[in-house]
Short mmCIF file of C-alpha atoms in Angstrom, two decimals:
data_model
loop_
_atom_site.label_atom_id
_atom_site.label_comp_id
_atom_site.label_asym_id
_atom_site.label_seq_id
_atom_site.Cartn_x
_atom_site.Cartn_y
_atom_site.Cartn_z
CA UNK A 1 -27.50 1.99 -16.72
CA UNK A 2 -27.76 -0.67 -14.06
CA UNK A 3 -27.35 0.41 -10.47
CA UNK A 4 -24.45 -2.00 -9.98
CA UNK A 5 -22.52 -0.15 -12.70
CA UNK A 6 -22.97 3.12 -10.80
CA UNK A 7 -22.12 1.46 -7.49
CA UNK A 8 -18.81 0.22 -8.94
CA UNK A 9 -17.89 3.66 -10.32
CA UNK A 10 -18.80 5.25 -6.98
CA UNK A 11 -16.80 2.68 -5.02
CA UNK A 12 -13.68 2.97 -7.20
CA UNK A 13 -13.67 6.78 -7.12
CA UNK A 14 -14.29 6.90 -3.37
CA UNK A 15 -11.15 4.77 -2.94
CA UNK A 16 -8.84 7.13 -4.89
CA UNK A 17 -6.15 9.24 -3.18
CA UNK A 18 -7.13 12.91 -3.46
CA UNK A 19 -4.08 13.77 -5.55
CA UNK A 20 -4.90 11.13 -8.15
CA UNK A 21 -8.68 11.31 -8.62
CA UNK A 22 -8.27 12.84 -12.05
CA UNK A 23 -6.03 9.96 -13.16
CA UNK A 24 -8.53 7.47 -11.77
CA UNK A 25 -11.33 9.15 -13.74
CA UNK A 26 -9.25 9.00 -16.94
CA UNK A 27 -8.60 5.28 -16.40
CA UNK A 28 -12.27 4.59 -15.65
CA UNK A 29 -13.31 6.38 -18.83
CA UNK A 30 -10.86 4.23 -20.83
CA UNK A 31 -12.30 1.06 -19.29
CA UNK A 32 -16.01 1.87 -19.12
CA UNK A 33 -16.32 4.34 -22.02
CA UNK A 34 -18.29 7.58 -22.27
CA UNK A 35 -21.36 5.89 -20.81
CA UNK A 36 -19.63 6.28 -17.43
CA UNK A 37 -19.58 10.09 -17.59
CA UNK A 38 -22.77 10.73 -15.67
CA UNK A 39 -21.90 8.22 -12.92
CA UNK A 40 -18.39 9.69 -12.68
CA UNK A 41 -19.63 13.26 -12.16
CA UNK A 42 -22.10 12.07 -9.55
CA UNK A 43 -19.35 10.14 -7.73
CA UNK A 44 -16.95 13.11 -7.94
CA UNK A 45 -19.57 15.38 -6.35
CA UNK A 46 -19.87 13.00 -3.39
CA UNK A 47 -16.09 12.60 -3.22
CA UNK A 48 -15.32 16.33 -3.09
CA UNK A 49 -17.89 17.03 -0.37
CA UNK A 50 -17.05 13.96 1.72
CA UNK A 51 -13.29 14.56 1.58
CA UNK A 52 -13.46 18.33 2.18
CA UNK A 53 -11.70 19.02 -1.12
CA UNK A 54 -10.64 22.65 -1.55
CA UNK A 55 -12.17 24.20 -4.67
CA UNK A 56 -10.32 27.03 -6.39
CA UNK A 57 -12.68 30.02 -6.55
CA UNK A 58 -11.30 33.28 -7.94
CA UNK A 59 -7.76 32.53 -6.82
CA UNK A 60 -8.55 31.19 -3.35
CA UNK A 61 -9.34 27.68 -2.08
CA UNK A 62 -12.78 27.10 -0.55
CA UNK A 63 -13.57 23.85 1.27
CA UNK A 64 -16.94 22.50 0.20
CA UNK A 65 -19.18 20.66 2.64
CA UNK A 66 -22.83 20.14 3.46
CA UNK A 67 -22.69 23.30 5.63
CA UNK A 68 -21.90 25.77 2.84
CA UNK A 69 -24.18 24.19 0.29
CA UNK A 70 -27.10 26.10 -1.12
CA UNK A 71 -29.16 24.07 -3.58
CA UNK A 72 -26.65 22.74 -6.07
CA UNK A 73 -24.29 25.66 -5.35
CA UNK A 74 -21.84 26.47 -2.56
CA UNK A 75 -20.96 29.73 -0.83
CA UNK A 76 -17.89 31.29 0.78
CA UNK A 77 -18.88 33.36 3.83
CA UNK A 78 -15.46 35.05 3.89
CA UNK A 79 -15.94 36.79 0.57
CA UNK A 80 -19.76 36.51 0.45
CA UNK A 81 -19.80 34.77 -2.89
CA UNK A 82 -21.93 31.96 -4.30
CA UNK A 83 -20.59 29.57 -6.94
CA UNK A 84 -21.19 26.37 -8.86
CA UNK A 85 -18.50 23.69 -8.82
CA UNK A 86 -16.80 22.01 -11.74
CA UNK A 87 -16.20 18.82 -9.76
CA UNK A 88 -13.74 17.27 -12.23
CA UNK A 89 -11.44 20.30 -12.28
CA UNK A 90 -12.03 21.48 -8.72
CA UNK A 91 -12.83 25.03 -9.73
CA UNK A 92 -15.68 27.38 -8.92
CA UNK A 93 -17.71 28.71 -11.85
CA UNK A 94 -20.65 31.13 -12.24
CA UNK A 95 -19.43 33.13 -9.25
CA UNK A 96 -21.86 35.74 -7.95
CA UNK A 97 -22.25 37.88 -4.82
CA UNK A 98 -24.47 36.68 -2.01
CA UNK A 99 -25.45 37.80 1.49
CA UNK A 100 -23.87 34.84 3.38
CA UNK A 101 -21.24 36.15 5.79
CA UNK A 102 -19.51 35.30 9.07
CA UNK A 103 -20.81 36.53 12.43
CA UNK A 104 -18.24 38.37 14.58
CA UNK A 105 -17.47 35.18 16.55
CA UNK A 106 -17.09 33.11 13.38
CA UNK A 107 -14.83 35.78 11.89
CA UNK A 108 -12.67 35.69 15.05
CA UNK A 109 -12.30 31.89 14.86
CA UNK A 110 -11.41 32.14 11.19
CA UNK A 111 -8.64 34.64 11.88
CA UNK A 112 -7.18 32.51 14.67
CA UNK A 113 -7.23 29.50 12.34
CA UNK A 114 -5.30 31.56 9.81
CA UNK A 115 -2.44 32.07 12.31
CA UNK A 116 -2.48 28.43 13.43
CA UNK A 117 -2.36 27.16 9.85
CA UNK A 118 0.52 29.37 8.74
CA UNK A 119 2.69 28.27 11.68
CA UNK A 120 1.97 24.53 11.72
CA UNK A 121 1.11 23.38 8.23
CA UNK A 122 3.52 23.03 5.35
CA UNK A 123 1.18 21.93 2.53
CA UNK A 124 -1.32 23.86 0.47
CA UNK A 125 -3.79 24.81 3.14
CA UNK A 126 -7.48 25.59 3.20
CA UNK A 127 -9.69 26.14 6.23
CA UNK A 128 -13.23 27.16 6.94
CA UNK A 129 -15.71 28.10 9.63
CA UNK A 130 -19.33 27.43 8.66
CA UNK A 131 -22.57 27.97 10.57
CA UNK A 132 -24.53 24.87 11.58
CA UNK A 133 -28.28 24.54 12.15
CA UNK A 134 -27.86 25.02 15.89
CA UNK A 135 -26.94 28.71 16.24
CA UNK A 136 -24.48 27.87 19.06
CA UNK A 137 -22.54 25.48 16.84
CA UNK A 138 -20.03 25.95 14.06
CA UNK A 139 -18.27 23.52 11.77
CA UNK A 140 -14.50 23.99 11.49
CA UNK A 141 -12.59 22.36 8.61
CA UNK A 142 -8.88 22.14 7.91
CA UNK A 143 -7.18 20.73 4.82
CA UNK A 144 -3.53 20.52 3.89
CA UNK A 145 -2.51 18.83 0.66
CA UNK A 146 0.70 18.26 -1.24
CA UNK A 147 0.64 16.53 -4.61
CA UNK A 148 3.88 15.56 -6.31
CA UNK A 149 2.87 13.19 -9.14
CA UNK A 150 6.27 13.58 -10.84
CA UNK A 151 7.88 12.09 -7.74
CA UNK A 152 5.12 9.46 -7.38
CA UNK A 153 3.65 10.63 -4.10
CA UNK A 154 0.96 12.76 -2.60
CA UNK A 155 -0.44 13.49 0.82
CA UNK A 156 -3.64 14.81 2.34
CA UNK A 157 -4.41 15.98 5.88
CA UNK A 158 -7.94 16.85 6.77
CA UNK A 159 -9.66 17.54 10.06
CA UNK A 160 -13.24 18.43 10.79
CA UNK A 161 -14.73 19.67 14.06
CA UNK A 162 -17.97 20.75 15.58
CA UNK A 163 -17.53 23.47 18.17
CA UNK A 164 -20.28 24.60 20.52
CA UNK A 165 -19.52 28.22 21.41
CA UNK A 166 -21.90 28.07 24.35
CA UNK A 167 -20.82 24.81 26.06
CA UNK A 168 -17.23 25.08 24.70
CA UNK A 169 -17.33 21.43 23.64
CA UNK A 170 -15.08 20.57 20.70
CA UNK A 171 -15.35 17.26 18.87
CA UNK A 172 -13.80 16.11 15.64
CA UNK A 173 -11.83 13.71 13.46
CA UNK A 174 -8.39 13.89 11.92
CA UNK A 175 -7.60 11.87 8.78
CA UNK A 176 -4.15 11.55 7.26
CA UNK A 177 -3.51 9.84 3.92
CA UNK A 178 -0.14 9.42 2.25
CA UNK A 179 0.33 7.59 -1.04
CA UNK A 180 3.67 6.57 -2.54
CA UNK A 181 3.62 4.71 -5.85
CA UNK A 182 7.06 4.55 -7.43
CA UNK A 183 7.65 0.87 -8.41
CA UNK A 184 4.66 -0.09 -6.32
CA UNK A 185 1.67 1.13 -4.36
CA UNK A 186 2.17 2.00 -0.70
CA UNK A 187 -0.57 3.61 1.31
CA UNK A 188 -0.41 5.10 4.79
CA UNK A 189 -3.68 5.93 6.53
CA UNK A 190 -4.30 7.19 9.99
CA UNK A 191 -7.61 8.29 11.42
CA UNK A 192 -8.42 9.50 14.91
CA UNK A 193 -11.46 10.86 16.72
CA UNK A 194 -10.59 13.64 19.12
CA UNK A 195 -12.44 15.82 21.61
CA UNK A 196 -11.95 18.45 24.27
CA UNK A 197 -14.87 19.37 26.51
CA UNK A 198 -13.56 22.64 27.91
CA UNK A 199 -12.24 24.40 24.86
CA UNK A 200 -12.35 28.02 25.88
CA UNK A 201 -10.41 28.72 22.71
CA UNK A 202 -11.36 26.34 19.94
CA UNK A 203 -8.19 26.94 17.94
CA UNK A 204 -5.82 26.46 20.90
CA UNK A 205 -7.58 23.16 21.64
CA UNK A 206 -7.38 22.12 17.99
CA UNK A 207 -3.68 22.81 18.03
CA UNK A 208 -3.15 20.73 21.18
CA UNK A 209 -5.29 17.86 19.89
CA UNK A 210 -3.53 17.84 16.54
CA UNK A 211 -0.09 17.89 18.16
CA UNK A 212 -1.20 14.85 20.20
CA UNK A 213 -2.35 13.11 17.02
CA UNK A 214 1.07 13.79 15.50
CA UNK A 215 2.84 12.34 18.56
CA UNK A 216 0.61 9.29 18.62
CA UNK A 217 1.22 8.72 14.92
CA UNK A 218 4.96 8.92 15.47
CA UNK A 219 4.75 6.35 18.29
CA UNK A 220 2.61 4.06 16.11
CA UNK A 221 5.23 4.19 13.36
CA UNK A 222 7.95 3.05 15.76
CA UNK A 223 5.66 0.37 17.13
CA UNK A 224 4.88 -0.98 13.65
CA UNK A 225 8.57 -1.09 12.81
CA UNK A 226 9.68 -2.76 16.06
CA UNK A 227 6.71 -5.03 16.82
CA UNK A 228 5.24 -5.90 13.42
CA UNK A 229 7.75 -5.43 10.58
CA UNK A 230 10.77 -6.97 12.29
CA UNK A 231 8.83 -10.15 13.14
CA UNK A 232 7.95 -10.91 9.53
CA UNK A 233 11.35 -11.51 7.97
CA UNK A 234 14.80 -11.45 9.53
CA UNK A 235 17.59 -9.33 8.09
CA UNK A 236 19.91 -12.37 8.33
CA UNK A 237 19.46 -15.90 9.69
CA UNK A 238 20.37 -16.54 13.35
CA UNK A 239 23.74 -17.77 12.04
CA UNK A 240 24.38 -14.12 10.95
CA UNK A 241 25.60 -15.23 7.56
CA UNK A 242 24.03 -15.82 4.18
CA UNK A 243 22.88 -19.29 3.24
CA UNK A 244 25.29 -21.78 1.75
CA UNK A 245 23.08 -22.97 -1.13
CA UNK A 246 23.66 -26.22 -2.96
CA UNK A 247 23.94 -29.85 -2.11
CA UNK A 248 24.88 -29.15 1.49
CA UNK A 249 21.82 -27.00 2.31
CA UNK A 250 20.27 -29.99 4.12
CA UNK A 251 22.85 -29.64 6.88
CA UNK A 252 20.93 -26.62 8.19
CA UNK A 253 18.01 -28.97 8.77
CA UNK A 254 20.24 -31.67 10.27
CA UNK A 255 21.72 -29.06 12.59
CA UNK A 256 18.29 -27.92 13.66
CA UNK A 257 16.95 -31.47 14.11
CA UNK A 258 19.90 -32.52 16.22
CA UNK A 259 19.53 -29.38 18.35
CA UNK A 260 15.85 -30.21 18.82
CA UNK A 261 16.65 -33.83 19.59
CA UNK A 262 19.07 -32.77 22.28
CA UNK A 263 16.25 -30.82 23.93
CA UNK A 264 13.95 -33.83 23.96
CA UNK B 1 -3.88 3.60 -23.31
CA UNK B 2 -5.63 0.23 -23.59
CA UNK B 3 -8.30 -0.81 -21.05
CA UNK B 4 -5.78 -3.32 -19.65
CA UNK B 5 -3.13 -0.62 -19.10
CA UNK B 6 -5.76 1.67 -17.60
CA UNK B 7 -6.81 -1.11 -15.20
CA UNK B 8 -3.20 -1.67 -14.11
CA UNK B 9 -2.76 2.08 -13.61
CA UNK B 10 -5.94 2.17 -11.51
CA UNK B 11 -4.81 -0.70 -9.30
CA UNK B 12 -1.52 1.12 -8.67
CA UNK B 13 -3.50 4.12 -7.37
CA UNK B 14 -6.36 2.56 -5.39
CA UNK B 15 -6.13 1.32 -1.79
CA UNK B 16 -3.71 -1.64 -1.85
CA UNK B 17 -5.58 -3.36 0.99
CA UNK B 18 -8.63 -3.67 -1.30
CA UNK B 19 -6.84 -5.01 -4.38
CA UNK B 20 -9.02 -8.14 -4.63
CA UNK B 21 -12.26 -6.17 -4.34
CA UNK B 22 -11.11 -3.60 -6.89
CA UNK B 23 -9.91 -6.34 -9.23
CA UNK B 24 -13.35 -7.98 -9.13
CA UNK B 25 -15.08 -4.67 -9.76
CA UNK B 26 -12.88 -3.90 -12.78
CA UNK B 27 -13.63 -7.35 -14.19
CA UNK B 28 -17.35 -6.65 -13.78
CA UNK B 29 -16.93 -3.38 -15.71
CA UNK B 30 -15.07 -5.16 -18.52
CA UNK B 31 -15.15 -8.99 -18.36
CA UNK B 32 -12.61 -9.16 -21.23
CA UNK B 33 -9.97 -7.96 -18.76
CA UNK B 34 -10.37 -10.99 -16.48
CA UNK B 35 -7.73 -13.34 -17.89
CA UNK B 36 -4.94 -10.76 -18.26
CA UNK B 37 -5.58 -9.09 -14.92
CA UNK B 38 -5.81 -12.33 -12.94
CA UNK B 39 -2.53 -13.48 -14.49
CA UNK B 40 -0.61 -10.25 -13.84
CA UNK B 41 -1.96 -8.64 -10.67
CA UNK B 42 -0.41 -9.94 -7.47
CA UNK B 43 -2.79 -10.47 -4.57
CA UNK B 44 -2.06 -11.84 -1.10
CA UNK B 45 -1.42 -15.58 -1.38
CA UNK B 46 -3.96 -18.14 -0.21
CA UNK B 47 -2.91 -21.10 1.91
CA UNK B 48 -4.22 -24.64 1.40
CA UNK B 49 -3.45 -27.91 3.17
CA UNK B 50 -2.32 -30.96 1.23
CA UNK B 51 -4.23 -34.07 2.46
CA UNK B 52 -1.70 -36.24 0.56
CA UNK B 53 1.23 -34.81 2.54
CA UNK B 54 0.17 -34.86 6.20
CA UNK B 55 -1.86 -31.65 5.75
CA UNK B 56 1.32 -29.69 5.06
CA UNK B 57 0.48 -26.16 3.99
CA UNK B 58 1.20 -24.84 0.49
CA UNK B 59 0.61 -21.54 -1.30
CA UNK B 60 -1.82 -20.89 -4.12
CA UNK B 61 -1.58 -18.51 -7.05
CA UNK B 62 -2.63 -18.40 -10.69
CA UNK B 63 0.48 -20.41 -11.71
CA UNK B 64 -0.51 -23.60 -9.87
CA UNK B 65 -4.24 -23.28 -10.43
CA UNK B 66 -6.45 -25.46 -12.63
CA UNK B 67 -10.22 -24.94 -12.54
CA UNK B 68 -10.72 -24.25 -8.81
CA UNK B 69 -7.95 -26.55 -7.59
CA UNK B 70 -4.28 -25.89 -6.87
CA UNK B 71 -1.35 -28.24 -7.37
CA UNK B 72 0.56 -28.95 -4.18
CA UNK B 73 4.37 -28.88 -4.46
CA UNK B 74 4.65 -31.61 -1.80
CA UNK B 75 2.62 -34.39 -3.43
CA UNK B 76 2.24 -32.98 -6.98
CA UNK B 77 -1.54 -33.55 -6.60
CA UNK B 78 -4.31 -31.03 -7.17
CA UNK B 79 -6.28 -29.96 -4.07
CA UNK B 80 -9.23 -30.48 -4.00
CA UNK B 81 -8.73 -33.54 -6.20
CA UNK B 82 -9.74 -33.27 -9.85
CA UNK B 83 -11.55 -36.04 -11.76
CA UNK B 84 -9.52 -38.35 -14.02
CA UNK B 85 -11.10 -36.63 -17.00
CA UNK B 86 -10.17 -33.16 -15.74
CA UNK B 87 -6.63 -34.30 -14.95
CA UNK B 88 -6.05 -35.24 -18.59
CA UNK B 89 -5.99 -31.51 -19.38
CA UNK B 90 -4.30 -30.32 -16.18
CA UNK B 91 -0.80 -28.88 -16.38
CA UNK B 92 2.05 -30.80 -14.73
CA UNK B 93 5.79 -30.20 -15.09
CA UNK B 94 7.84 -32.75 -17.06
CA UNK B 95 9.71 -35.36 -15.01
CA UNK B 96 13.00 -33.46 -15.42
CA UNK B 97 11.48 -30.17 -14.25
CA UNK B 98 9.52 -31.86 -11.45
CA UNK B 99 12.82 -33.22 -10.11
CA UNK B 100 14.21 -29.67 -9.96
CA UNK B 101 10.93 -28.48 -8.42
CA UNK B 102 11.20 -31.03 -5.60
CA UNK B 103 14.75 -29.92 -4.85
CA UNK B 104 13.77 -26.22 -5.01
CA UNK B 105 10.89 -26.74 -2.57
CA UNK B 106 13.14 -28.56 -0.17
CA UNK B 107 15.80 -25.81 -0.35
CA UNK B 108 13.39 -22.87 -0.06
CA UNK B 109 11.67 -24.59 2.86
CA UNK B 110 15.02 -24.37 4.68
CA UNK B 111 15.48 -20.77 3.50
CA UNK B 112 11.99 -19.93 4.86
CA UNK B 113 12.80 -21.48 8.19
CA UNK B 114 16.05 -19.53 8.53
CA UNK B 115 14.73 -16.10 7.49
CA UNK B 116 11.03 -16.22 8.37
CA UNK B 117 11.04 -18.54 11.39
CA UNK B 118 7.57 -19.71 10.42
CA UNK B 119 5.32 -19.02 7.47
CA UNK B 120 4.80 -21.10 4.33
CA UNK B 121 6.83 -21.49 1.13
CA UNK B 122 6.10 -23.08 -2.25
CA UNK B 123 7.96 -23.26 -5.55
CA UNK B 124 6.27 -24.08 -8.87
CA UNK B 125 8.13 -24.71 -12.11
CA UNK B 126 6.99 -25.22 -15.69
CA UNK B 127 8.74 -26.08 -18.92
CA UNK B 128 9.55 -23.61 -21.66
CA UNK B 129 10.09 -25.17 -25.07
CA UNK B 130 11.62 -28.67 -25.27
CA UNK B 131 11.24 -30.78 -22.19
CA UNK B 132 14.82 -31.80 -21.60
CA UNK B 133 18.21 -32.63 -23.08
CA UNK B 134 18.79 -36.03 -24.60
CA UNK B 135 20.31 -37.07 -21.27
CA UNK B 136 17.42 -35.68 -19.21
CA UNK B 137 18.90 -32.36 -17.98
CA UNK B 138 16.36 -29.52 -17.95
CA UNK B 139 16.58 -26.81 -20.61
CA UNK B 140 14.79 -23.48 -20.44
CA UNK B 141 12.13 -23.29 -17.75
CA UNK B 142 10.17 -20.81 -15.72
CA UNK B 143 8.69 -20.72 -12.29
CA UNK B 144 7.58 -18.89 -9.21
CA UNK B 145 8.95 -18.87 -5.66
CA UNK B 146 6.33 -17.92 -3.05
CA UNK B 147 6.84 -17.07 0.63
CA UNK B 148 4.19 -15.98 3.08
CA UNK B 149 4.33 -14.96 6.72
CA UNK B 150 1.63 -13.67 9.00
CA UNK B 151 -1.54 -15.34 7.76
CA UNK B 152 -4.50 -14.50 10.04
CA UNK B 153 -2.52 -11.86 11.90
CA UNK B 154 -2.52 -8.07 11.91
CA UNK B 155 0.51 -7.83 9.67
CA UNK B 156 1.59 -9.95 6.74
CA UNK B 157 4.34 -10.41 4.17
CA UNK B 158 3.85 -12.09 0.79
CA UNK B 159 6.87 -12.48 -1.50
CA UNK B 160 6.23 -13.49 -5.11
CA UNK B 161 9.24 -14.13 -7.36
CA UNK B 162 8.31 -14.99 -10.94
CA UNK B 163 11.27 -16.02 -13.08
CA UNK B 164 12.53 -17.39 -16.36
CA UNK B 165 15.70 -19.44 -16.72
CA UNK B 166 17.12 -19.19 -20.25
CA UNK B 167 20.24 -20.61 -21.89
CA UNK B 168 22.11 -17.92 -23.78
CA UNK B 169 25.16 -17.31 -25.92
CA UNK B 170 26.11 -18.96 -29.20
CA UNK B 171 27.43 -22.01 -27.35
CA UNK B 172 24.64 -21.91 -24.74
CA UNK B 173 27.40 -21.46 -22.19
CA UNK B 174 25.50 -18.81 -20.18
CA UNK B 175 22.30 -19.17 -18.24
CA UNK B 176 20.33 -16.06 -17.43
CA UNK B 177 17.80 -15.73 -14.59
CA UNK B 178 15.19 -12.99 -15.08
CA UNK B 179 13.21 -12.41 -11.93
CA UNK B 180 10.27 -10.12 -11.22
CA UNK B 181 9.73 -9.78 -7.49
CA UNK B 182 6.70 -8.32 -5.77
CA UNK B 183 6.50 -8.07 -2.02
CA UNK B 184 3.12 -7.29 -0.51
CA UNK B 185 3.58 -5.93 2.99
CA UNK B 186 0.61 -5.03 5.20
CA UNK B 187 1.15 -3.58 8.65
CA UNK B 188 -1.68 -2.63 10.99
CA UNK B 189 -1.51 -1.16 14.45
CA UNK B 190 -4.11 -1.65 17.17
CA UNK B 191 -4.96 2.00 16.64
CA UNK B 192 -6.52 3.09 13.39
CA UNK B 193 -3.28 3.08 11.45
CA UNK B 194 -2.54 1.16 8.26
CA UNK B 195 0.72 1.03 6.40
CA UNK B 196 0.15 -1.28 3.45
CA UNK B 197 1.08 -1.95 -0.11
CA UNK B 198 3.57 -3.56 -2.42
CA UNK B 199 6.83 -2.87 -4.20
CA UNK B 200 8.09 -4.57 -7.36
CA UNK B 201 11.54 -4.86 -8.86
CA UNK B 202 13.18 -6.73 -11.69
CA UNK B 203 16.52 -8.50 -11.52
CA UNK B 204 18.57 -10.21 -14.20
CA UNK B 205 21.65 -12.26 -13.42
CA UNK B 206 23.76 -14.51 -15.67
CA UNK B 207 25.91 -17.46 -14.65
CA UNK B 208 28.48 -19.30 -16.80
CA UNK B 209 27.73 -23.02 -17.08
CA UNK B 210 30.50 -24.97 -15.32
CA UNK B 211 31.07 -27.57 -18.05
CA UNK B 212 28.89 -30.62 -18.48
CA UNK B 213 26.48 -31.39 -15.66
CA UNK B 214 24.46 -34.52 -14.98
CA UNK B 215 20.69 -33.93 -14.58
CA UNK B 216 21.07 -34.09 -10.82
CA UNK B 217 24.05 -31.69 -10.78
CA UNK B 218 22.20 -29.37 -13.16
CA UNK B 219 19.20 -29.20 -10.82
CA UNK B 220 21.39 -28.43 -7.81
CA UNK B 221 23.23 -25.76 -9.83
CA UNK B 222 19.98 -24.02 -10.90
CA UNK B 223 18.49 -24.10 -7.41
CA UNK B 224 21.74 -22.71 -5.91
CA UNK B 225 21.81 -19.85 -8.40
CA UNK B 226 18.13 -19.07 -7.93
CA UNK B 227 18.44 -19.34 -4.18
CA UNK B 228 21.38 -16.96 -3.87
CA UNK B 229 19.81 -14.39 -6.22
CA UNK B 230 16.44 -14.50 -4.44
CA UNK B 231 18.11 -14.31 -1.03
CA UNK B 232 19.94 -11.17 -2.17
CA UNK B 233 16.86 -9.60 -3.81
CA UNK B 234 14.72 -10.18 -0.72
CA UNK B 235 17.36 -8.66 1.54
CA UNK B 236 17.62 -5.57 -0.66
CA UNK B 237 13.85 -5.25 -0.87
CA UNK B 238 13.47 -5.63 2.87
CA UNK B 239 15.72 -2.57 3.23
CA UNK B 240 13.84 -0.72 0.52
CA UNK B 241 10.48 -1.51 2.17
CA UNK B 242 11.78 -0.26 5.49
CA UNK B 243 12.91 3.01 3.89
CA UNK B 244 9.68 3.57 1.96
CA UNK B 245 7.29 2.53 4.74
CA UNK B 246 9.01 4.19 7.67
CA UNK B 247 11.00 7.09 6.26
CA UNK B 248 9.45 8.13 2.97
CA UNK B 249 5.89 8.28 4.32
CA UNK B 250 7.05 10.37 7.28
CA UNK B 251 8.91 12.74 4.95
CA UNK B 252 5.74 13.17 2.89
CA UNK B 253 3.73 13.72 6.07
CA UNK B 254 6.05 16.60 6.97
CA UNK B 255 5.12 18.19 3.68
CA UNK B 256 1.58 18.45 5.10
CA UNK B 257 2.04 19.44 8.72
CA UNK B 258 5.12 20.25 10.74
CA UNK B 259 4.72 21.79 14.14
CA UNK B 260 8.45 21.47 14.88
CA UNK B 261 9.11 24.83 13.24
CA UNK B 262 6.91 26.52 15.81
CA UNK B 263 8.31 24.35 18.60
CA UNK B 264 11.84 25.37 17.64
CA UNK B 265 10.87 29.03 17.85
CA UNK B 266 9.26 28.43 21.24
CA UNK B 267 12.25 26.49 22.54
CA UNK B 268 14.50 29.28 21.44
CA UNK B 269 12.50 31.89 23.32
CA UNK B 270 12.39 29.64 26.43
CA UNK B 271 16.13 29.18 26.09
CA UNK B 272 16.66 32.94 25.76
CA UNK B 273 14.61 33.52 28.90
CA UNK B 274 16.70 30.97 30.81
CA UNK B 275 19.87 32.69 29.61
CA UNK B 276 18.44 36.08 30.61
CA UNK B 277 17.46 34.67 33.99
CA UNK B 278 20.99 33.32 34.52
CA UNK B 279 22.50 36.61 33.47
CA UNK B 280 20.27 38.44 35.93
CA UNK B 281 21.49 36.31 38.85
#
C-alpha cells in the first residue's frame, strides 16, 4: 500500500465528527475496499486517543489517552483494570486486573470532578485523572457527548488540562464540536486555550474557566449573527418590498443611477 | 451502497470547510468517481474577470466550464480564451436560449444589487431537446443561477440554484420550474469559532402559459417566473439558515453542557437568603 493511500484514510477519518466515525469507516470501506482495513484501524487508534474518546469497559466509560497507555493496552486507575481496545466499536476487551491506582490526591480530584460533571453537563459524560511523568503533575480530561443520528445531529465537548499540584498552575484546552446534517452539512467548532495560575482547587478553577468559555461562545454567536451573517444578504431590499420582476425591472437601475447622478 | 453514494454520504459528514480537499482525496482513492462527484458536489464558487467586458466579474462552476476555461455570461466568451479548434467542441447556448440568458443575467444583476448590496451574480442556461419553436421561442431548457458575497473575507455566502424548465400538460399549457438550491454559508469569528456548512432544498412550481407569446415576451415571462421563485426560495432559506446556525447548534450544545441548572439553584438560594434577610429586618 502506498503511503499516500494511508495518508488519505488517516486524513478523512481525522476529519469525522465523533458521532459519525463508524459511518465514515463504512463509506471508506465501500469506496476503497477491504484493502483499507489495516489503514482504517490504524487511523481509528490515533483518532480515539487524540479526541479523548470514551471507551466502554465493563459498563463504564474510560477516556483513553497517552497517559493511561501501557504498551498497546490502556488502564483505568479507578478500578485498577487493564484492557485492550476494539477501536472500531469503542469497547474494552481482554480486561484484567492491574496494580495501577490513584494516589489520595488524584482520588480527591476525581471525586470533585464527579460532582462538577453531574451538576453542569447534560450529555453522556466521562472524566479522568491520570498521572504524568512529573510526579507533581496530573492530566485531567473531560468528555461530554450526545449522538442523535436519527435526528441528524451530534455534539462533542472535550477539555484537557495539566494541573501542577505543587505550583497550582492549571492549563488546558476546551474543544466544542456540533454537527447538524439534515438536508445539508452544518458544522460548529469552537476551541479555546485556558489557564489559571493560582488554582488552589483545580476543579473550582476548571468550572470557572469553562463557564467563561460558555459565555464567550454565546457572545461570539451573537457577534456572528449581527456582524457577519446580516451583512451577507438582506432580508428584504431597502425598498422593503419584494422585487417587481419582468420588463420593468430595469427601473430599479434607473432609480439608482438617477440617485447617484444627483449626488455627483 | 455504491461508491458514489458512499462518497456523497462521506462529504455530508466531513468538515464542510474542507469540501474541496476531501473531494480531491476521494477522487484519488477512486478516480472513477471524478466526473460524477465534480458534477454534483457544490463547492464555493470561483470568481473570474472577463477581459471582453471591462473586467466585469463572473462566477465559475462545472456548468460553464470547458477544459480549464469558463464561459462569461457578459461576453459569451471563454476565459482564458480557447483556441479556434477547441471552440468547435465547446458548449454554447442556442441563439434563442442565449437571448433569455442575457435577460436573466441583467435581471439577477439587479436582484443581487438589491439584496446583496455587492457580490457577484451569473446565470448560465443550456438547451434541453429541440432548440426552439418554429418562431424562435425557447422550449425546454435548464440552467443555474449563481450568487456570491464575501469573497476574500471572513464570512461568505454562495447560492447555487440549478433548475429545469419543462413544458407540461397535454396541450403544453403549463410550464414547471424544478429548482435545487444549495446555499453554502461560512461564518468565522476573530476568535477560534467557525460556523460553516450548507443546506439544500428542492422546489417545484408550475405556471400556466398566458396564451401565445413572442420570443421576447416568452423570455421575459420565464425570467419573471424564475426570479420570483428564486427570490422566495432564498428568503425562506435565509430564515432556515438563521434558525439552524444560531438556534439549532445552541440547542445541541445545551445537550452537552448546561450550567444554568446549577445557576438557577444558586440564584434561588441567594434569593431565599435575601428574603430571609428582609424578613429578619
